[in-house]
Amino acid sequence: MKSRTRVVVIGGGIAGCSTLYHLTQEGWTDVVLVERNELTSGTTWHSAAQVTNFGMTQTMVGLKTHSIKLYKKLADDPDYPINYHHGDGGIRLANTEEQMQGYRHFASMARGMGVHFEVIDAQECARRHPLISTENLIGGLWDPLDGDIDPAQLCQALARRARKAGAEVYRNTPVIGLTQHPDDTWTVQTEHGDIDCDIVVNACGYRVNEVGAMMGVHHPVSSMEHQYFLTEDIPAIRDAGHRMPLLRCPISDYYCRQEKNGLLVGFYEQACKTWGMDGIDPNFVNALCPDDLDRVTDVLDGAFARMPALMETGIRTIVNGPITYTIDGAPLVGLIPGKRNAFCIIGLRAGLGEGGGHGWLLAQQIAQGEACYDTWGLDPRRFTGHANVELTALKAIEDYRNEFRFHFPHEHRPAGRPAKTTPLTPVLAAEGAAFTVINGWERVEYIKPDPDFHPTLSFRFDEAFDVVAREVKTVHEATGLCEVNGFNRIEITGADRHKFLDRLVCGAVPKRDGRVGLGYLLNHHGMVKAEATLANLPASDRGPARVWYGSAAASEYHDMDWLRAHLRPSEDVQLKSLTNDQTILVLAGPASRALLETVSRADWSADAFPWLSVRECFIGIAPATVMGVSFSGELAYEIHVPNASLYAAYLALREAGDACGLGLFGARAVESMRMEKGFLHWKSDLLTEFDPFETGLDRFVRLQKGAFIGREAVLKRHANGPRKKLVSLRIATDQAPAHAGASLMDGDRVVGTITSGDWGHRVGLNLAYGFVDPAFSDIGSTMQLDLCGEPVEATVIPPCPFDPEFARLRS
């Protein structure tokens, strides 16, 4: 066994084998995989092994497409062919028009990735799958490339190719310890000796937290028992002359695929059960949980109704084994939060179908620093300190129960709430607030007109449209108050703080006390990595001279890891997170200055406190730090308050606000207003797939300022011209917003993809942002938006339709 290697991958299921293989494809051949037992002896061996193209985002579709192409290549290898039923086709059923809307959207989204789904009616579903009934059925989504594969053969084929390229695989080699050294390298201790390496990868399936504990971390991954059975032969299948398509049924919570001349039928029952919460037997290897078909009786009844042939056949084998889930059902693939040179590829509940793509993206991240797609939807850092065992288990149960039910726009499922709150959460709830969830925080979405107000889940504009319009009107004509909790806030101190930031930010860094600026950080490929508000605070009784780095709530771990990774030992710079200590109250609207003057002794005139200023003060009796910034385009102030004083500040503002028409507003009003101003959202519009010039951030880039991370790469990219351009669009309908991922078409050709969409209530326009081919980026260019299957004209407009001179926020 080697004593020194570049990467050690821990775990020999599909996640580990795919990562090892793809590392060798990146040219990293001095790599090792260690497995405590035999390859595929965990969840992989009992997988139902379905391989679909369907995904909830373009990134997920892309990685599944990669898996399908890779598996087809492996299956066709004459030296080591594997059993892969490629292209049997598959149907996802629907019994409501709202589900069909979703399928049409996902078909539009997939077109942008070169994947062609078909939305079909109930009769066509039955024609393609003659065993199903059309009772209580409207239609479905057809995936022509759906299929299934042999799990053990797949993993052996990947390991074989990795070995041929120079990688090594050590079976029956349990890891018993992990040690990280001051230079960030690792020693992996095994029962057969130690291996020193640069990088470790946790690919341990349901034993993920056994290895996580060895490096002092907990991963938000929980296991669920999952049952399927194999039937005896079914004559209709035996005599069909072709393989039956796969079936996934959100109506009755089951799936099935052909297995020899019978069916494999799996269930997602409501009376589901977690597994391994109190530890896992070390001898649980190639093992199963006890059968428990009584638990799936209700689901089985629905399957019988949909597929009567099941009532006429026997059960040959029952399988009940653990599968892993995360808090949102998507895997964790990437850097482990707070660690250096440590990655994970875990929580793969649909591991066989997706594992080829997940290993591909992870290998790119390890070898190149980023993947070809923006991987935020898979990033382990998208969950932060709230992601404990209990929350993960509750969300895993919820997601299991809704396996085939996709999330609708503005759908907020109830399990594990509230995870993070402020002193104002119950106060705002009493005011009628409906809440959304941002990085675990309960954030006001809008104020309900009555307690029984529950908008319909739909891809069209819902009943909250007029509610949001009234909140926007209040902000525009008087003044509004909004709590923004969880905003990522990092305090940067030390003599070299500005020099440090200048190396990371591609534009100007504000250095004068009392001033605020907006900066963008690039990765080493010249792509947009992060967006930050930078505020300079002078020394005071509240602390030394410092910079407050503020960014999206979701970026809490992501941005801290990036900043820490680029600190130099010689620099006098200290980083401290204030994210969970303070909350923002946003005061916005033309009367906001007058209101602020009634609750604070400071001079708030435009001369004394112009736009992009920051100062410490008091709001009533509450200490606060106020910034003159606006995400709404109106005159606005961000009031940063320690959580201990938050209620006091809120009361002062509310009481003073009675005289100037103060009203509450929420996140949906903010979304509408920021679209009208051309302001962008991190990980909606600001993606690592595009550079700042493609994203329309030219004014924030100063190539002449000297060295910064990504400068050489972005210079080269800029010289070559853009591949895509982010544009603002007017959508010619008042029935539905454009949804992220939807395709923009020129005839039958995809020319762009939507990133954000919403109605602009102040300008009366249906607005969207999208990345388009440069030929379609000029003002006035038109194309067709595939909006849930309906072609709608989309026209490029100037990027700031509301107050393009920025006069209101400077007033």
CSV table of C-alpha atoms in Angstrom, one decimal, residues 408-413 417 425 428-429 432-438 441-449 453-457 462 464-465 467-469 471-472 481-485 664-673 758:
chain,number,residue,atom,x,y,z
A,408,PHE,CA,-43.5,25.0,-6.7
A,409,PRO,CA,-42.5,28.6,-6.8
A,410,HIS,CA,-43.0,30.2,-3.3
A,411,GLU,CA,-43.6,26.8,-1.8
A,412,HIS,CA,-42.2,26.6,1.8
A,413,ARG,CA,-42.6,23.1,3.3
A,417,ARG,CA,-39.3,25.2,11.1
A,425,THR,CA,-40.1,36.8,14.4
A,428,LEU,CA,-44.0,40.1,12.8
A,429,ALA,CA,-46.0,36.8,12.9
A,432,GLY,CA,-49.7,38.8,9.9
A,433,ALA,CA,-46.4,38.0,8.3
A,434,ALA,CA,-46.0,35.0,5.9
A,435,PHE,CA,-42.5,33.7,6.1
A,436,THR,CA,-40.0,32.3,3.6
A,437,VAL,CA,-36.8,30.6,4.6
A,438,ILE,CA,-33.3,31.9,3.8
A,441,TRP,CA,-33.8,32.1,8.8
A,442,GLU,CA,-37.5,32.8,9.0
A,443,ARG,CA,-37.8,36.0,6.8
A,444,VAL,CA,-41.0,37.9,6.0
A,445,GLU,CA,-42.3,37.1,2.5
A,446,TYR,CA,-45.3,39.5,2.7
A,447,ILE,CA,-47.9,40.5,5.2
A,448,LYS,CA,-51.1,38.5,4.8
A,449,PRO,CA,-54.4,40.4,4.3
A,453,PHE,CA,-54.8,33.7,3.2
A,454,HIS,CA,-53.0,30.9,1.4
A,455,PRO,CA,-52.0,31.5,-2.2
A,456,THR,CA,-52.4,28.7,-4.8
A,457,LEU,CA,-49.2,26.8,-5.6
A,462,ASP,CA,-50.7,33.8,-7.6
A,464,ALA,CA,-50.3,37.4,-3.4
A,465,PHE,CA,-49.8,39.5,-6.6
A,467,VAL,CA,-50.6,42.0,-1.7
A,468,VAL,CA,-47.1,42.6,-3.0
A,469,ALA,CA,-48.3,45.5,-5.2
A,471,GLU,CA,-46.4,46.8,-0.3
A,472,VAL,CA,-44.4,48.2,-3.2
A,481,LEU,CA,-40.0,48.7,7.0
A,482,CYS,CA,-38.5,45.3,6.4
A,483,GLU,CA,-36.5,42.9,8.5
A,484,VAL,CA,-33.5,41.3,6.7
A,485,ASN,CA,-32.2,38.7,9.0
A,664,LEU,CA,-44.3,46.6,6.5
A,665,PHE,CA,-43.0,44.9,3.4
A,666,GLY,CA,-41.4,41.6,2.7
A,667,ALA,CA,-39.0,39.7,0.4
A,668,ARG,CA,-41.4,39.4,-2.5
A,669,ALA,CA,-41.7,43.2,-2.7
A,670,VAL,CA,-37.9,43.5,-2.5
A,671,GLU,CA,-37.6,41.0,-5.4
A,672,SER,CA,-40.0,43.0,-7.5
A,673,MET,CA,-38.2,46.3,-6.9
A,758,ASP,CA,-40.9,38.9,-11.6
